Short mmCIF file of N, CA and C in Angstrom, two decimals:
data_model
loop_
_atom_site.label_atom_id
_atom_site.label_comp_id
_atom_site.label_asym_id
_atom_site.label_seq_id
_atom_site.Cartn_x
_atom_site.Cartn_y
_atom_site.Cartn_z
N MET K 1 -5.02 3.73 13.57
CA MET K 1 -6.31 3.14 13.89
C MET K 1 -7.22 4.19 14.53
N ILE K 2 -6.66 5.02 15.36
CA ILE K 2 -7.46 6.06 16.01
C ILE K 2 -7.99 7.04 14.97
N ALA K 3 -7.15 7.44 14.02
CA ALA K 3 -7.57 8.37 12.97
C ALA K 3 -8.70 7.79 12.13
N LEU K 4 -8.75 6.49 11.98
CA LEU K 4 -9.80 5.85 11.20
C LEU K 4 -11.06 5.58 12.02
N GLY K 5 -10.98 5.88 13.32
CA GLY K 5 -12.14 5.67 14.18
C GLY K 5 -12.29 4.25 14.65
N THR K 6 -11.28 3.43 14.44
CA THR K 6 -11.33 2.04 14.89
C THR K 6 -10.94 1.98 16.36
N PRO K 7 -11.85 1.48 17.19
CA PRO K 7 -11.53 1.43 18.62
C PRO K 7 -10.36 0.47 18.89
N ARG K 8 -9.54 0.85 19.84
CA ARG K 8 -8.41 0.02 20.25
C ARG K 8 -8.68 -0.45 21.67
N SER K 9 -8.37 -1.67 21.94
CA SER K 9 -8.50 -2.17 23.30
C SER K 9 -7.22 -2.89 23.67
N TYR K 10 -6.45 -2.26 24.50
CA TYR K 10 -5.23 -2.87 25.00
C TYR K 10 -4.95 -2.28 26.38
N GLU K 11 -4.20 -3.02 27.12
CA GLU K 11 -3.89 -2.64 28.49
C GLU K 11 -2.39 -2.39 28.60
N ILE K 12 -2.04 -1.28 29.19
CA ILE K 12 -0.63 -0.99 29.42
C ILE K 12 -0.28 -1.44 30.83
N LYS K 13 0.71 -2.31 30.92
CA LYS K 13 1.13 -2.82 32.22
C LYS K 13 2.45 -2.16 32.60
N THR K 14 2.49 -1.64 33.80
CA THR K 14 3.70 -1.01 34.31
C THR K 14 4.51 -2.07 35.06
N HIS K 15 5.74 -2.28 34.61
CA HIS K 15 6.59 -3.28 35.26
C HIS K 15 7.41 -2.66 36.38
N CYS K 16 7.75 -1.38 36.22
CA CYS K 16 8.45 -0.68 37.28
C CYS K 16 8.39 0.82 37.01
N HIS K 17 8.80 1.59 37.97
CA HIS K 17 8.89 3.04 37.85
C HIS K 17 10.35 3.43 37.95
N VAL K 18 10.72 4.51 37.28
CA VAL K 18 12.10 4.99 37.35
C VAL K 18 12.11 6.45 37.79
N ALA K 19 13.21 6.81 38.41
CA ALA K 19 13.47 8.20 38.80
C ALA K 19 14.88 8.53 38.37
N MET K 20 15.07 9.75 37.87
CA MET K 20 16.39 10.13 37.36
C MET K 20 16.67 11.57 37.74
N ARG K 21 17.92 11.85 38.03
CA ARG K 21 18.32 13.22 38.35
C ARG K 21 19.65 13.53 37.69
N TYR K 22 19.67 14.69 37.04
CA TYR K 22 20.93 15.20 36.50
C TYR K 22 21.67 15.90 37.62
N LEU K 23 22.97 15.74 37.65
CA LEU K 23 23.80 16.39 38.66
C LEU K 23 24.35 17.68 38.06
N LEU K 24 23.94 18.80 38.64
CA LEU K 24 24.39 20.12 38.22
C LEU K 24 25.06 20.79 39.41
N PRO K 25 26.06 21.63 39.17
CA PRO K 25 26.72 22.28 40.30
C PRO K 25 25.81 23.31 40.96
N GLU K 26 25.89 23.39 42.28
CA GLU K 26 25.11 24.38 43.02
C GLU K 26 25.85 25.71 43.12
N LYS K 27 27.17 25.66 42.94
CA LYS K 27 27.99 26.86 42.96
C LYS K 27 29.13 26.67 41.97
N GLY K 28 29.79 27.74 41.64
CA GLY K 28 30.89 27.67 40.71
C GLY K 28 32.20 27.34 41.42
N GLY K 29 33.13 26.81 40.67
CA GLY K 29 34.44 26.51 41.22
C GLY K 29 35.14 25.40 40.46
N VAL K 30 36.22 24.93 41.03
CA VAL K 30 37.00 23.84 40.45
C VAL K 30 36.70 22.57 41.24
N VAL K 31 36.43 21.49 40.54
CA VAL K 31 36.16 20.21 41.19
C VAL K 31 37.43 19.75 41.89
N GLN K 32 37.33 19.54 43.21
CA GLN K 32 38.47 19.12 44.01
C GLN K 32 38.51 17.60 44.19
N ASN K 33 37.32 17.00 44.28
CA ASN K 33 37.26 15.57 44.55
C ASN K 33 35.92 15.01 44.07
N VAL K 34 35.95 13.80 43.53
CA VAL K 34 34.74 13.08 43.13
C VAL K 34 34.79 11.73 43.80
N SER K 35 33.74 11.42 44.57
CA SER K 35 33.69 10.16 45.30
C SER K 35 32.35 9.48 45.08
N VAL K 36 32.38 8.22 44.65
CA VAL K 36 31.16 7.43 44.45
C VAL K 36 31.32 6.14 45.25
N SER K 37 30.40 5.91 46.17
CA SER K 37 30.46 4.72 47.01
C SER K 37 30.33 3.46 46.18
N GLU K 38 31.07 2.43 46.54
CA GLU K 38 31.00 1.15 45.85
C GLU K 38 29.62 0.52 45.96
N SER K 39 28.88 0.84 47.02
CA SER K 39 27.55 0.25 47.21
C SER K 39 26.59 0.62 46.08
N ILE K 40 26.81 1.76 45.45
CA ILE K 40 25.95 2.17 44.32
C ILE K 40 26.12 1.19 43.16
N HIS K 41 27.35 0.81 42.88
CA HIS K 41 27.61 -0.06 41.75
C HIS K 41 27.06 -1.47 41.95
N SER K 42 26.89 -1.87 43.19
CA SER K 42 26.36 -3.21 43.46
C SER K 42 24.85 -3.21 43.71
N ASP K 43 24.23 -2.02 43.75
CA ASP K 43 22.79 -1.91 44.00
C ASP K 43 22.03 -2.15 42.70
N SER K 44 21.24 -3.21 42.65
CA SER K 44 20.51 -3.55 41.42
C SER K 44 19.40 -2.56 41.11
N ASN K 45 19.02 -1.74 42.06
CA ASN K 45 17.99 -0.73 41.83
C ASN K 45 18.55 0.55 41.23
N VAL K 46 19.87 0.69 41.20
CA VAL K 46 20.50 1.80 40.49
C VAL K 46 20.73 1.29 39.07
N THR K 47 19.90 1.74 38.14
CA THR K 47 19.93 1.19 36.79
C THR K 47 20.95 1.89 35.90
N GLU K 48 21.23 3.15 36.17
CA GLU K 48 22.24 3.88 35.40
C GLU K 48 22.93 4.90 36.29
N ILE K 49 24.22 5.04 36.09
CA ILE K 49 24.98 6.07 36.77
C ILE K 49 26.12 6.49 35.85
N GLU K 50 26.25 7.78 35.68
CA GLU K 50 27.36 8.31 34.89
C GLU K 50 27.82 9.59 35.56
N ILE K 51 29.07 9.61 35.95
CA ILE K 51 29.68 10.79 36.55
C ILE K 51 30.71 11.32 35.55
N THR K 52 30.47 12.49 35.01
CA THR K 52 31.37 13.06 34.02
C THR K 52 32.35 14.05 34.64
N ALA K 53 32.05 14.51 35.85
CA ALA K 53 32.93 15.47 36.52
C ALA K 53 34.24 14.81 36.91
N LYS K 54 35.33 15.53 36.68
CA LYS K 54 36.66 15.03 37.05
C LYS K 54 37.38 16.10 37.86
N LYS K 55 38.29 15.65 38.68
CA LYS K 55 39.10 16.57 39.47
C LYS K 55 39.79 17.56 38.52
N GLY K 56 39.67 18.84 38.86
CA GLY K 56 40.28 19.89 38.05
C GLY K 56 39.32 20.58 37.09
N ASP K 57 38.13 20.02 36.88
CA ASP K 57 37.14 20.65 36.00
C ASP K 57 36.65 21.96 36.59
N LEU K 58 36.54 22.98 35.76
CA LEU K 58 35.97 24.26 36.16
C LEU K 58 34.49 24.21 35.84
N VAL K 59 33.63 24.41 36.86
CA VAL K 59 32.18 24.31 36.67
C VAL K 59 31.49 25.55 37.24
N ALA K 60 30.28 25.80 36.72
CA ALA K 60 29.46 26.91 37.20
C ALA K 60 27.99 26.49 37.10
N PRO K 61 27.15 27.02 37.98
CA PRO K 61 25.73 26.65 37.97
C PRO K 61 24.95 27.43 36.91
N PRO K 62 23.75 26.95 36.57
CA PRO K 62 22.89 27.71 35.69
C PRO K 62 22.47 29.02 36.39
N PRO K 63 22.23 30.09 35.71
CA PRO K 63 22.26 30.29 34.27
C PRO K 63 23.63 30.72 33.75
N GLU K 64 24.61 30.86 34.67
CA GLU K 64 25.96 31.25 34.24
C GLU K 64 26.53 30.25 33.25
N SER K 65 26.29 28.99 33.53
CA SER K 65 26.75 27.92 32.67
C SER K 65 25.84 26.72 32.91
N PHE K 66 25.82 25.81 32.00
CA PHE K 66 25.01 24.61 32.17
C PHE K 66 25.94 23.39 32.20
N ASP K 67 26.89 23.44 33.13
CA ASP K 67 27.84 22.34 33.28
C ASP K 67 27.13 21.11 33.83
N PHE K 68 27.38 20.00 33.23
CA PHE K 68 26.76 18.73 33.55
C PHE K 68 27.78 17.88 34.30
N LEU K 69 27.44 17.45 35.51
CA LEU K 69 28.36 16.65 36.32
C LEU K 69 28.10 15.16 36.19
N GLY K 70 26.90 14.79 35.74
CA GLY K 70 26.54 13.39 35.59
C GLY K 70 25.06 13.19 35.82
N TYR K 71 24.66 11.93 35.98
CA TYR K 71 23.27 11.62 36.28
C TYR K 71 23.18 10.26 36.96
N VAL K 72 22.05 10.05 37.64
CA VAL K 72 21.77 8.78 38.32
C VAL K 72 20.32 8.42 38.04
N GLN K 73 20.07 7.13 37.81
CA GLN K 73 18.71 6.65 37.59
C GLN K 73 18.49 5.41 38.45
N THR K 74 17.31 5.34 39.08
CA THR K 74 16.96 4.19 39.92
C THR K 74 15.58 3.67 39.51
N ARG K 75 15.24 2.50 40.02
CA ARG K 75 13.93 1.93 39.76
C ARG K 75 13.29 1.47 41.06
N GLY K 76 11.96 1.36 41.03
CA GLY K 76 11.22 0.88 42.18
C GLY K 76 9.87 0.37 41.74
N SER K 77 9.16 -0.30 42.61
CA SER K 77 7.85 -0.84 42.25
C SER K 77 6.78 0.25 42.22
N THR K 78 7.06 1.40 42.87
CA THR K 78 6.17 2.56 42.80
C THR K 78 7.01 3.80 42.50
N ARG K 79 6.34 4.86 42.12
CA ARG K 79 7.05 6.11 41.84
C ARG K 79 7.78 6.59 43.10
N GLU K 80 7.09 6.53 44.22
CA GLU K 80 7.66 6.98 45.49
C GLU K 80 8.89 6.16 45.87
N GLU K 81 8.82 4.85 45.65
CA GLU K 81 9.96 3.98 45.97
C GLU K 81 11.17 4.30 45.08
N ALA K 82 10.92 4.56 43.81
CA ALA K 82 12.01 4.91 42.90
C ALA K 82 12.67 6.23 43.33
N ILE K 83 11.87 7.20 43.74
CA ILE K 83 12.41 8.49 44.20
C ILE K 83 13.19 8.31 45.50
N GLU K 84 12.67 7.49 46.40
CA GLU K 84 13.36 7.22 47.67
C GLU K 84 14.72 6.57 47.43
N LYS K 85 14.77 5.62 46.51
CA LYS K 85 16.04 4.96 46.18
C LYS K 85 17.00 5.92 45.50
N LEU K 86 16.47 6.83 44.70
CA LEU K 86 17.31 7.85 44.06
C LEU K 86 17.92 8.76 45.12
N ASP K 87 17.11 9.22 46.05
CA ASP K 87 17.62 10.10 47.12
C ASP K 87 18.71 9.40 47.93
N ARG K 88 18.52 8.11 48.19
CA ARG K 88 19.52 7.33 48.93
C ARG K 88 20.81 7.20 48.13
N ALA K 89 20.69 6.95 46.83
CA ALA K 89 21.87 6.81 45.98
C ALA K 89 22.63 8.13 45.88
N LEU K 90 21.92 9.23 45.79
CA LEU K 90 22.57 10.54 45.66
C LEU K 90 23.40 10.88 46.90
N LYS K 91 23.03 10.35 48.05
CA LYS K 91 23.79 10.59 49.28
C LYS K 91 25.13 9.86 49.24
N GLU K 92 25.28 8.90 48.33
CA GLU K 92 26.52 8.14 48.20
C GLU K 92 27.49 8.74 47.19
N ILE K 93 27.12 9.90 46.63
CA ILE K 93 27.96 10.57 45.64
C ILE K 93 28.37 11.92 46.21
N THR K 94 29.67 12.19 46.19
CA THR K 94 30.18 13.47 46.67
C THR K 94 31.04 14.10 45.56
N ILE K 95 30.66 15.33 45.20
CA ILE K 95 31.46 16.11 44.24
C ILE K 95 31.81 17.41 44.96
N GLU K 96 33.06 17.51 45.39
CA GLU K 96 33.51 18.67 46.17
C GLU K 96 34.11 19.73 45.27
N LEU K 97 33.70 20.97 45.52
CA LEU K 97 34.27 22.12 44.79
C LEU K 97 35.18 22.89 45.70
#
């Protein structure tokens, strides 16, 4: 419609905002322990969580390697709220090297 020059009139409504962070190692080494608090799994604002790191995995940070430890995604009514909830959720995850 835009290519034909036909004006479009519609409104985009935002229902929520999301924030997501990939978990990458800050240093190299062998994963000794992975701990995820149960409160994360019961938090309705944590929309996705995947931890792929397992005890015994050999990992290294970028640019040496691009090892992926997992990711977390949260939602909020504003961008700032989604980021705040993400920061809170990340404090409940421990990956020890």
